[in-house]
Coordinates of C-alpha atoms in Angstrom, one line a residue:
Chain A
X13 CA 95.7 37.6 56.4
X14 CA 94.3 40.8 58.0
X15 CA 90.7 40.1 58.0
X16 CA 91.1 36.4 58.0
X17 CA 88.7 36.5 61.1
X18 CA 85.9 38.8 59.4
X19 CA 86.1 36.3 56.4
X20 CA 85.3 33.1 58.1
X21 CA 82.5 35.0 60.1
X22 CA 81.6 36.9 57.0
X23 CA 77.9 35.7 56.5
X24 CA 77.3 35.5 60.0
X25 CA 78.4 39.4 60.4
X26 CA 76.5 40.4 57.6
X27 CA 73.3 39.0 58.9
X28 CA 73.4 41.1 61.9
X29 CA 74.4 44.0 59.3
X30 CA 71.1 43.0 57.9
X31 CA 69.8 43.1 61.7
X32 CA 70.7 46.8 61.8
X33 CA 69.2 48.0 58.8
X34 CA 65.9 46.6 59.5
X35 CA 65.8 48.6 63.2
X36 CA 67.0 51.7 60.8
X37 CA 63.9 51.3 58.2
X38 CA 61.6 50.6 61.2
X39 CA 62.9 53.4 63.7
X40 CA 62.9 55.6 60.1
X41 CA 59.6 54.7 58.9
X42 CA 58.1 55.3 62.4
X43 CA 60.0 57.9 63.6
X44 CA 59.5 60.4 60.8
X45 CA 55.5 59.7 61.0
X46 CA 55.5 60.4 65.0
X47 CA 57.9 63.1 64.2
X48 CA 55.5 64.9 61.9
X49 CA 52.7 64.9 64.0
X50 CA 55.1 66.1 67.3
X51 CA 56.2 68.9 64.7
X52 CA 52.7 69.9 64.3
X53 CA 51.8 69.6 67.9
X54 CA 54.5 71.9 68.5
X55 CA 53.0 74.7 66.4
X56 CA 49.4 74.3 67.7
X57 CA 47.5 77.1 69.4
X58 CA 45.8 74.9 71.8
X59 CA 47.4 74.4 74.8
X60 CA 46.1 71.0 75.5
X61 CA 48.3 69.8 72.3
X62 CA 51.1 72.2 72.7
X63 CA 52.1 71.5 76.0
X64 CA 51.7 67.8 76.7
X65 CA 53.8 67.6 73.4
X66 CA 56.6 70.0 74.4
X67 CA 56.9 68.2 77.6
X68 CA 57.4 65.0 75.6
X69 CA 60.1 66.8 73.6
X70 CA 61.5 67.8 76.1
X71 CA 62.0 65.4 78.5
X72 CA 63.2 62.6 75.9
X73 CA 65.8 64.7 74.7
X74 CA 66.9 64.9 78.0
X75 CA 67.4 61.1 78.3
X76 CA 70.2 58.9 77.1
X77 CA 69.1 56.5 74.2
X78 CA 70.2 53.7 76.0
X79 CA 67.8 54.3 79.0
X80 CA 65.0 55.1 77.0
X81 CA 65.5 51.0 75.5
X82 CA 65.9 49.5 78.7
X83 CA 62.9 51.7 80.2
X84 CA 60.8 50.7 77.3
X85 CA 62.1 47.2 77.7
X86 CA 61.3 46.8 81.1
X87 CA 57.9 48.2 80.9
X88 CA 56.1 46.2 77.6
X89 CA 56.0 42.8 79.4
X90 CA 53.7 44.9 82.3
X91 CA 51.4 45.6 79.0
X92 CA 51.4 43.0 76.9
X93 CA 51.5 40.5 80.3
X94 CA 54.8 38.5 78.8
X95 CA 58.0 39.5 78.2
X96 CA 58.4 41.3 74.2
X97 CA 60.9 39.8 71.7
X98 CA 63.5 42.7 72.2
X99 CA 64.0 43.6 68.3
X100 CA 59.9 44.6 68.7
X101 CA 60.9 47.0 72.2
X102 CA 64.1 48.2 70.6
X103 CA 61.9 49.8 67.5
X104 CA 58.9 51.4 69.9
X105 CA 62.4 52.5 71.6
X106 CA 64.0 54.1 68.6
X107 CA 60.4 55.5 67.2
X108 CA 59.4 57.5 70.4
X109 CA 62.9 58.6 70.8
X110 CA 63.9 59.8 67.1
X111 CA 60.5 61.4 67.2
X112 CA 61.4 64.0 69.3
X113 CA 64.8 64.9 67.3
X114 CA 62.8 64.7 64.0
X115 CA 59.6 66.7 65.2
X116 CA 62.3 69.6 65.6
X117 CA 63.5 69.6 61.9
X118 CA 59.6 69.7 60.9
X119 CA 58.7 72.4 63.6
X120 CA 61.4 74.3 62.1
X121 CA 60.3 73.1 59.0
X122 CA 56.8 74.1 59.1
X123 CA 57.3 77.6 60.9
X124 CA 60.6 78.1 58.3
X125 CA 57.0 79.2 55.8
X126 CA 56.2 82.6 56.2
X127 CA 52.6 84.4 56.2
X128 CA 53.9 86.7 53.0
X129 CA 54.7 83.4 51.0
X130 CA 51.0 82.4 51.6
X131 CA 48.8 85.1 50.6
X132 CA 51.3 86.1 47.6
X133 CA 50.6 82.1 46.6
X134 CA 46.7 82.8 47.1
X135 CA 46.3 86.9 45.2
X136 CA 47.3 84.8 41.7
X137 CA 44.5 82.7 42.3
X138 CA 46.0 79.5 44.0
X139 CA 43.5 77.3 46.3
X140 CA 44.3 76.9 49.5
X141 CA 45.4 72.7 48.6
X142 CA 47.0 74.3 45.6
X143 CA 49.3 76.2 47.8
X144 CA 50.3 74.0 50.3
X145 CA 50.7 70.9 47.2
X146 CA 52.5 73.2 44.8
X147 CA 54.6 75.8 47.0
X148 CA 54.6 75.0 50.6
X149 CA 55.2 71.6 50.8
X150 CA 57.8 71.0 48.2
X151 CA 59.3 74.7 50.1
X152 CA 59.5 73.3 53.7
X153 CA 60.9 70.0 52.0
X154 CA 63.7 71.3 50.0
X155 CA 64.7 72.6 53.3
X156 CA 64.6 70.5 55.6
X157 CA 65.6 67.6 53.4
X158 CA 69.6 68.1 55.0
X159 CA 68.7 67.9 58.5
X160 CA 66.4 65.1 57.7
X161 CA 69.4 62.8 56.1
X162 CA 71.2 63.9 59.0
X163 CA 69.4 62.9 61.4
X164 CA 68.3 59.4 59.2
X165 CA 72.4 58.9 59.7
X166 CA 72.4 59.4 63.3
X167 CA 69.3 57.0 63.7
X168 CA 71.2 54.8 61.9
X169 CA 74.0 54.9 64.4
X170 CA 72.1 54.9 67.3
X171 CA 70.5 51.5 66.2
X172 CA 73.5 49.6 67.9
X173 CA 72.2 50.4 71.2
X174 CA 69.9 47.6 70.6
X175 CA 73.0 45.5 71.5
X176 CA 72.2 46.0 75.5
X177 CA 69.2 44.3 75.7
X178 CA 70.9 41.6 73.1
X179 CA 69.3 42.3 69.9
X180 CA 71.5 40.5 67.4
X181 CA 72.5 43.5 65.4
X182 CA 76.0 44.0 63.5
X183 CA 77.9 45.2 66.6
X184 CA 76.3 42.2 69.2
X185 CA 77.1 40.0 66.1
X186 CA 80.8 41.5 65.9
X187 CA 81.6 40.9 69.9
X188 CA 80.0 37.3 69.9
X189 CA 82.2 36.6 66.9
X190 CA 85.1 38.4 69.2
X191 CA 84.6 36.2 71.9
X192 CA 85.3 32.5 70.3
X193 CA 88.2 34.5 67.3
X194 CA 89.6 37.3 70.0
X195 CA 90.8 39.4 66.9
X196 CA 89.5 42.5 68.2
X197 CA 91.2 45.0 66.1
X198 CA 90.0 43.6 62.7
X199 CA 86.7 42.6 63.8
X200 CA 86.2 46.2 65.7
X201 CA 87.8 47.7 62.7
X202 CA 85.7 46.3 60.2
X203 CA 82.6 47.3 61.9
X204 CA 84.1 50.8 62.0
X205 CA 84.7 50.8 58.7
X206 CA 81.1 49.8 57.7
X207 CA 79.4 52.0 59.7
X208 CA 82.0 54.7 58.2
X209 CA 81.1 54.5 54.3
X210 CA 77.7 55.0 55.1
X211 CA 77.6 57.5 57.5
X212 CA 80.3 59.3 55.2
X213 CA 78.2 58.9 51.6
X214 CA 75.3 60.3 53.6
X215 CA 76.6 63.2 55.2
X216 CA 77.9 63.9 51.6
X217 CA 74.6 63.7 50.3
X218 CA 73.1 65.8 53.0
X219 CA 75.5 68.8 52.3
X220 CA 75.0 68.5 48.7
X221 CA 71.5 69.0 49.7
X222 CA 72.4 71.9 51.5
X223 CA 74.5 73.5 48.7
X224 CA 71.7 73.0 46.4
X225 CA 69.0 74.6 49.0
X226 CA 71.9 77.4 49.5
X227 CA 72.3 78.1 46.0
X228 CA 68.4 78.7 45.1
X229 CA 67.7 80.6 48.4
X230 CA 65.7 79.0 50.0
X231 CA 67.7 78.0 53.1
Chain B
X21 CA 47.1 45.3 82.2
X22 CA 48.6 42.0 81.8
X23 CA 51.1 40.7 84.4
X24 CA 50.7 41.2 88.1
X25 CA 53.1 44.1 88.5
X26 CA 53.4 45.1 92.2
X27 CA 55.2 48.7 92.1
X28 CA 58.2 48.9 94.6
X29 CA 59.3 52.5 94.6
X30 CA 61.8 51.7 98.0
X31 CA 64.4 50.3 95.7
X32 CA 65.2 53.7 94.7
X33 CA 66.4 54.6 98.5
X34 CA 66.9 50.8 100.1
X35 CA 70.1 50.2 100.9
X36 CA 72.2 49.3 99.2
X37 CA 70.0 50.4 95.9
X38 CA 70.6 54.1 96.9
X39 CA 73.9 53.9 97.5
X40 CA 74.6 52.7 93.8
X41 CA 72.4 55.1 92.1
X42 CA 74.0 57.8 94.0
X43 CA 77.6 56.0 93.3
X44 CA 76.5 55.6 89.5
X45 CA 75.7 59.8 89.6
X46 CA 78.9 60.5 90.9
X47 CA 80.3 58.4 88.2
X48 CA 78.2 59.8 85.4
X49 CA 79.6 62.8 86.9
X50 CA 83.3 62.0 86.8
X51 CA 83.3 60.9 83.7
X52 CA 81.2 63.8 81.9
X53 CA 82.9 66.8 83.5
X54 CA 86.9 64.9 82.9
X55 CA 85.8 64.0 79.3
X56 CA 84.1 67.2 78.9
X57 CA 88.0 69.0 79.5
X58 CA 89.3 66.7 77.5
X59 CA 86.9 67.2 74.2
X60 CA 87.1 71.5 74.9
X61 CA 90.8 71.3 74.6
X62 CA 90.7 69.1 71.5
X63 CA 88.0 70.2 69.8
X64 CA 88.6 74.0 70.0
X65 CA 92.1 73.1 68.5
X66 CA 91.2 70.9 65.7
X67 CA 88.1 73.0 65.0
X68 CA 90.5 76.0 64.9
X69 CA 93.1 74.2 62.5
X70 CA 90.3 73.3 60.0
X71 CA 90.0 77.4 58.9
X72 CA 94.0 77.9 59.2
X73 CA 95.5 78.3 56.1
X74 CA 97.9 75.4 55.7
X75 CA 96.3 73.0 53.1
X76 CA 97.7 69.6 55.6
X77 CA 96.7 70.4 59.0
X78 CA 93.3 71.4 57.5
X79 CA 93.0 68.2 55.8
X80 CA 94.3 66.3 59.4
X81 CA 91.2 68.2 60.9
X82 CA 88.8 67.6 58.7
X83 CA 89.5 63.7 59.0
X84 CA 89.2 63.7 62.5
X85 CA 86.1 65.5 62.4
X86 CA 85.0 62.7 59.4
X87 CA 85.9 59.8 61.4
X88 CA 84.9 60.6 65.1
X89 CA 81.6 61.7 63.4
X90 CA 80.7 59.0 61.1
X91 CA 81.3 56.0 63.2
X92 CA 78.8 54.8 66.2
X93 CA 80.2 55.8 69.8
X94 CA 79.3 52.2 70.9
X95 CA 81.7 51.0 68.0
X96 CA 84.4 53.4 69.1
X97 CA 84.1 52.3 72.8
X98 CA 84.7 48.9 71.9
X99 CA 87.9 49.7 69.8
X100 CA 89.1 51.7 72.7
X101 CA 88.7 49.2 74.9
X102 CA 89.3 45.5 73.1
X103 CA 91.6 46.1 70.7
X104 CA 92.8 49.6 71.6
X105 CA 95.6 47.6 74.0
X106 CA 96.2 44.9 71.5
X107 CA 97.7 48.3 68.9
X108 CA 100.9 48.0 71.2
X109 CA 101.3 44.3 70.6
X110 CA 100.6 41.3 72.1
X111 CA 102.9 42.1 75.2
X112 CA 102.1 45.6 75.7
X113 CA 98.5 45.2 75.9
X114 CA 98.1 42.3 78.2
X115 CA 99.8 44.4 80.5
X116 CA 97.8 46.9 79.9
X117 CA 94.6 45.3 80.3
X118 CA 96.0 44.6 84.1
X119 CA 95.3 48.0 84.5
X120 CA 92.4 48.3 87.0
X121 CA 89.4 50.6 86.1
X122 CA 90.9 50.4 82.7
X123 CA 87.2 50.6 81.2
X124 CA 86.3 54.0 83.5
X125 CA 89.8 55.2 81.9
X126 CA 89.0 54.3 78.3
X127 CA 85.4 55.3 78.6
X128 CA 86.6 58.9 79.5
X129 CA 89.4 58.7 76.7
X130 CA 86.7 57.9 74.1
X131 CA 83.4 60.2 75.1
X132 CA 86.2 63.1 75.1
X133 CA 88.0 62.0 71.9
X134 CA 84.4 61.3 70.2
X135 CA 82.9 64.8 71.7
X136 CA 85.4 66.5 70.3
X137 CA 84.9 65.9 66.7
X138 CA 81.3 67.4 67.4
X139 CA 82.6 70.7 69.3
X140 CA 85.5 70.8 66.6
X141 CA 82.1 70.8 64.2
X142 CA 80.4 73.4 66.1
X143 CA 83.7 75.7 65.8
X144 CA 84.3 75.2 61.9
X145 CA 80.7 76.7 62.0
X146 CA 81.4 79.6 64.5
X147 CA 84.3 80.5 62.5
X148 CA 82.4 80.6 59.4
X149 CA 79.8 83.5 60.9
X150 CA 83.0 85.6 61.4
X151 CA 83.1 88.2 58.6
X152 CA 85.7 87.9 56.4
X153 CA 86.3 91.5 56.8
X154 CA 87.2 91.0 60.3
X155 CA 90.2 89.2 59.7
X156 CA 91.5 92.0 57.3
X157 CA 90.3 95.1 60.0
X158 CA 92.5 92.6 62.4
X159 CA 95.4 92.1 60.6
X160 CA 95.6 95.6 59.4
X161 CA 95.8 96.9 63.1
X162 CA 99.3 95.3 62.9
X163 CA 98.5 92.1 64.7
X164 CA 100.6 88.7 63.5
X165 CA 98.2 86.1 62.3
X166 CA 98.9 83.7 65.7
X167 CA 97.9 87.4 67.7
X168 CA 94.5 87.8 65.7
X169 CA 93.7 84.1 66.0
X170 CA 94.7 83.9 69.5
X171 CA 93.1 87.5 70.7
X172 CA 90.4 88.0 68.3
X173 CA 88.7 84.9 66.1
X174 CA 89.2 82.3 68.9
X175 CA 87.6 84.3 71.7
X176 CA 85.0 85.5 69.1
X177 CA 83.8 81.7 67.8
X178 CA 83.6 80.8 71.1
X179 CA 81.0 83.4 72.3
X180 CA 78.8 82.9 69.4
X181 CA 79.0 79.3 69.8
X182 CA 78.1 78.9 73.2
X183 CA 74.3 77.3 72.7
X184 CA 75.7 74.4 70.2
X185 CA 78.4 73.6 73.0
X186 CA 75.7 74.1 75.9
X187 CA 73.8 71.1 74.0
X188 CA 77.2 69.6 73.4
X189 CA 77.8 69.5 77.1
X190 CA 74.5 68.3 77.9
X191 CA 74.9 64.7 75.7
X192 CA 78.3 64.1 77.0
X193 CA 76.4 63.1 80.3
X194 CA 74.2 61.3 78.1
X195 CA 76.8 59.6 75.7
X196 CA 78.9 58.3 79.3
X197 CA 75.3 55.9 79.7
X198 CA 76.8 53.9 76.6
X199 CA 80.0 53.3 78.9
X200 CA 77.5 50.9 80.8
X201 CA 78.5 48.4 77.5
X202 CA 81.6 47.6 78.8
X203 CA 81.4 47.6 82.4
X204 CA 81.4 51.4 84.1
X205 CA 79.0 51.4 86.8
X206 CA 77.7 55.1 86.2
X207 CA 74.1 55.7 86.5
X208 CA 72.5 53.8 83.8
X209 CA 74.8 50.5 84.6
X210 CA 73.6 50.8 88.5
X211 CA 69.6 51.0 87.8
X212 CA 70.1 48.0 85.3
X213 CA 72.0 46.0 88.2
X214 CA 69.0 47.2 90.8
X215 CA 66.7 45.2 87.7
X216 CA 69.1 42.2 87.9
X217 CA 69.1 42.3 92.0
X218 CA 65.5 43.1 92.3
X219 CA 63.1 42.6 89.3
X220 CA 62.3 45.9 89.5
X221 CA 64.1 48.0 86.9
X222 CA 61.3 49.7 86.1
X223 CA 60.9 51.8 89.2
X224 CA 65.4 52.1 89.2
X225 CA 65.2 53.3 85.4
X226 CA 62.5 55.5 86.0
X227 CA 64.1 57.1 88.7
X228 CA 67.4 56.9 87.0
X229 CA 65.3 58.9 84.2
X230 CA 64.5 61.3 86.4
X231 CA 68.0 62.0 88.1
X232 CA 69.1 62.6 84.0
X233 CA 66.1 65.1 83.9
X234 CA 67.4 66.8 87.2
X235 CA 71.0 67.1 85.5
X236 CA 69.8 68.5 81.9
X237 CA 67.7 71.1 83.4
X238 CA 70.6 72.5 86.0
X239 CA 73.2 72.2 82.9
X240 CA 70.6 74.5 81.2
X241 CA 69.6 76.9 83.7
X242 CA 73.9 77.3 84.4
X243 CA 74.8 78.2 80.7
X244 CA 71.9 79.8 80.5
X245 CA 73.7 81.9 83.0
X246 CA 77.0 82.4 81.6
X247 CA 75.2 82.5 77.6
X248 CA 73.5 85.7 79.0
X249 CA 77.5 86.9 80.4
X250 CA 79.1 86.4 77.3
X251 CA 76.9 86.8 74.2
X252 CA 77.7 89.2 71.2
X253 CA 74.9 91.7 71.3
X254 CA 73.3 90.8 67.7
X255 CA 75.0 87.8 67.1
X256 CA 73.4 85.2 69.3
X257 CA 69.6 86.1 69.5
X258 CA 68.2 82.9 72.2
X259 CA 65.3 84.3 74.7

């Protein structure tokens, strides 16, 4: 049998698959709202929002994921005054770091709108809230909506990072599984594989985003 | 404040704390710059073969590009470095897991294999801003089609696509952090031993955080350097 080893682990391995899509919806869900609001801090006049925010941008980006979790992970118990269950550090993790990569797409997003657009919308008579619910918003959406399912994949990637502080995700579940079976290629394999039809169907999706944005030029 | 957290900043230079974290950069080093070669090489040729005009080794690049792309680098690592030995057989790769340093080895194998499916990427792009006129003014002037790729389009994609690659080049130093998983004592594995040792990761990854900072803004300020030698006039408008 080639996956003879995945089989007998099957429900175990899917329950850490189960793991990792639950850090994706959370680091998602959070990631995106943060990420909208560090968008619009990056486009604000004041300098009191604009610059504490673009050092935030700035220095995450410069940081590997994986020290941004064990940072995070080191420095809730000094906060909360006990140690945090590490699926709970792993999201505030993911959230303040996928906020700074998503608060670029809706930067470039929001300043992608341009003054022309806006007071064409307003001489035929459109309200201000008419504008940005009927033009600008569905606008800035259509185009960032690629980079947005990009980056959703990449988040979803970057969730098995939680393995290092043992979070029992799809690729912790996978080496536990590979410690007691040792069947390293198929096990490895099958998590590649996984990971590989998703990432592939959403990349897909993103470009046919793209090719629609393209094709209506808008993007 | 909860917990009674006494701040002890001297694990950052106590020995032997300082020596690791300044073993651990020279290893984040190492294994950035040797990887870094390694993905330039690769992913300039694949990216190259995915706009040649042979249907097959288009098709071979594009499903590098797919794969590398579309599967976690953690998940890569670990094929690398568990069951990439086993590939050879049983026999073969025990022996091969003798090898000693075989994780720095692999870990460098894999960031440079994984990177470059992403500057492979960045190339298929660069290629595409070439005017397709260009290629006929090329080949008109007489040049074979290995002379215009090698003397014209190559040189060309790789001007205009020097701020994607200087980003590139910054997250291979980040990426070799994720060769902490299976055993590399680079930066990121050192200030997570100086936790283990000490109690007092906090201080070692914060300092550890700041060393990264230090690196990302000297890779910046250099290709900002050679960005402002080599760019097209018009092409590549970054301030």
């Amino acid at each position: 049998m080639m996956f003879d080893a995945v089989a007998r682990n099957l429900p175990f391995l899917m329950g850490g698959f189960l793991v990792t899509l639950q850090l994706t919806f959370w680091a998602l869900a959070g990631g995106i709202a943060l990420g909208i609001m560090v968008g619009l801090g990056r486009i604000s006049r004041s300098k009191w929002i604009y610059q504490p925010v673009t050092v935030y941008v700035n220095f995450v980006r410069n940081m590997p994921l994986i020290l941004v979790i064990f940072w995070f992970y080191f420095v809730m118990p000094i906060f909360a005054g006990r140690p945090l269950n590490p699926f709970l550090s792993a999201v505030i993790s993911f959230i303040i770091f996928e906020a700074t990569y998503f608060g670029e797409i809706f930067r470039a997003g929001y300043q992608s709108i341009s003054r022309d657009l806006i007071h064409a919308a307003y001489s035929t008579g459109l309200t201000y809230s008419q504008t940005a619910r009927y033009i600008l918003i569905p606008l800035a959406f259509r185009r960032m909506l690629p980079s947005l399912i990009t980056q959703s994949i990449v988040t979803f990637q970057d969730t098995s990072l939680a393995f290092v502080i043992g979070v029992q995700e799809f690729v912790r579940r996978t080496s536990i599984v590979d410690n007691l079976e040792v069947r390293s290629i198929q096990l490895f394999g099958f998590v590649a594989i996984v990971f590989f039809v998703f990432c592939f169907i959403g990349s897909k999706i993103s470009l046919h985003f793209e090719g629609k944005a393209r094709k209506s030029g808008i993007l | 404040m909860g917990m009674n957290y006494t701040f002890d900043w001297g694990v950052l230079w106590r020995q032997p704390y300082g020596i690791w974290l300044l073993q651990g950069i020279w290893l984040t080093l190492k294994i950035g710059f040797i990887a870094w070669i390694i993905a330039l090489f690769l992913g300039i040729m694949i990216g190259t073969l995915r706009v040649t005009p042979w249907r097959w080794l288009r098709f071979v690049a594009t499903a590098y590009t797919e794969l590398f792309r579309n599967i976690p680098f953690l998940v890569q690592l670990f094929f690398w470095y568990y069951a990439g030995p086993m590939i050879f057989g049983e026999h073969i790769g025990r022996e091969i897991n003798q090898i000693l340093g075989l994780n720095y080895y692999v870990s460098i194998f894999a960031l440079g294999l994984y990177t470059a499916s992403r500057v492979a990427e960045h190339m298929r792009a660069g290629f595409a801003s070439i005017n397709k006129e260009q290629y006929q003014a090329v080949l008109s002037t007489g040049m074979t089609y290995y002379q215009m790729y090698r003397y014209v389009i190559i040189p060309y994609a790789l001007r205009i696509i020097i701020p994607p690659i200087t980003t590139e080049f910054l997250t291979i130093f980040k990426n070799s952090s994720i060769a902490m998983t299976i055993g590399v004592a680079e930066l990121t594995f050192m200030s997570y031993r100086i936790d283990a040792e000490t109690f007092h990761g906090l201080e070692a990854t914060t300092g550890a955080m700041l060393i990264y900072l230090l690196l990302g803004l000297t890779v910046v300020r250099l290709m900002g350097i050679i960005e402002a030698k080599f760019k097209i006039p018009g092409m590549i408008g970054r301030q």
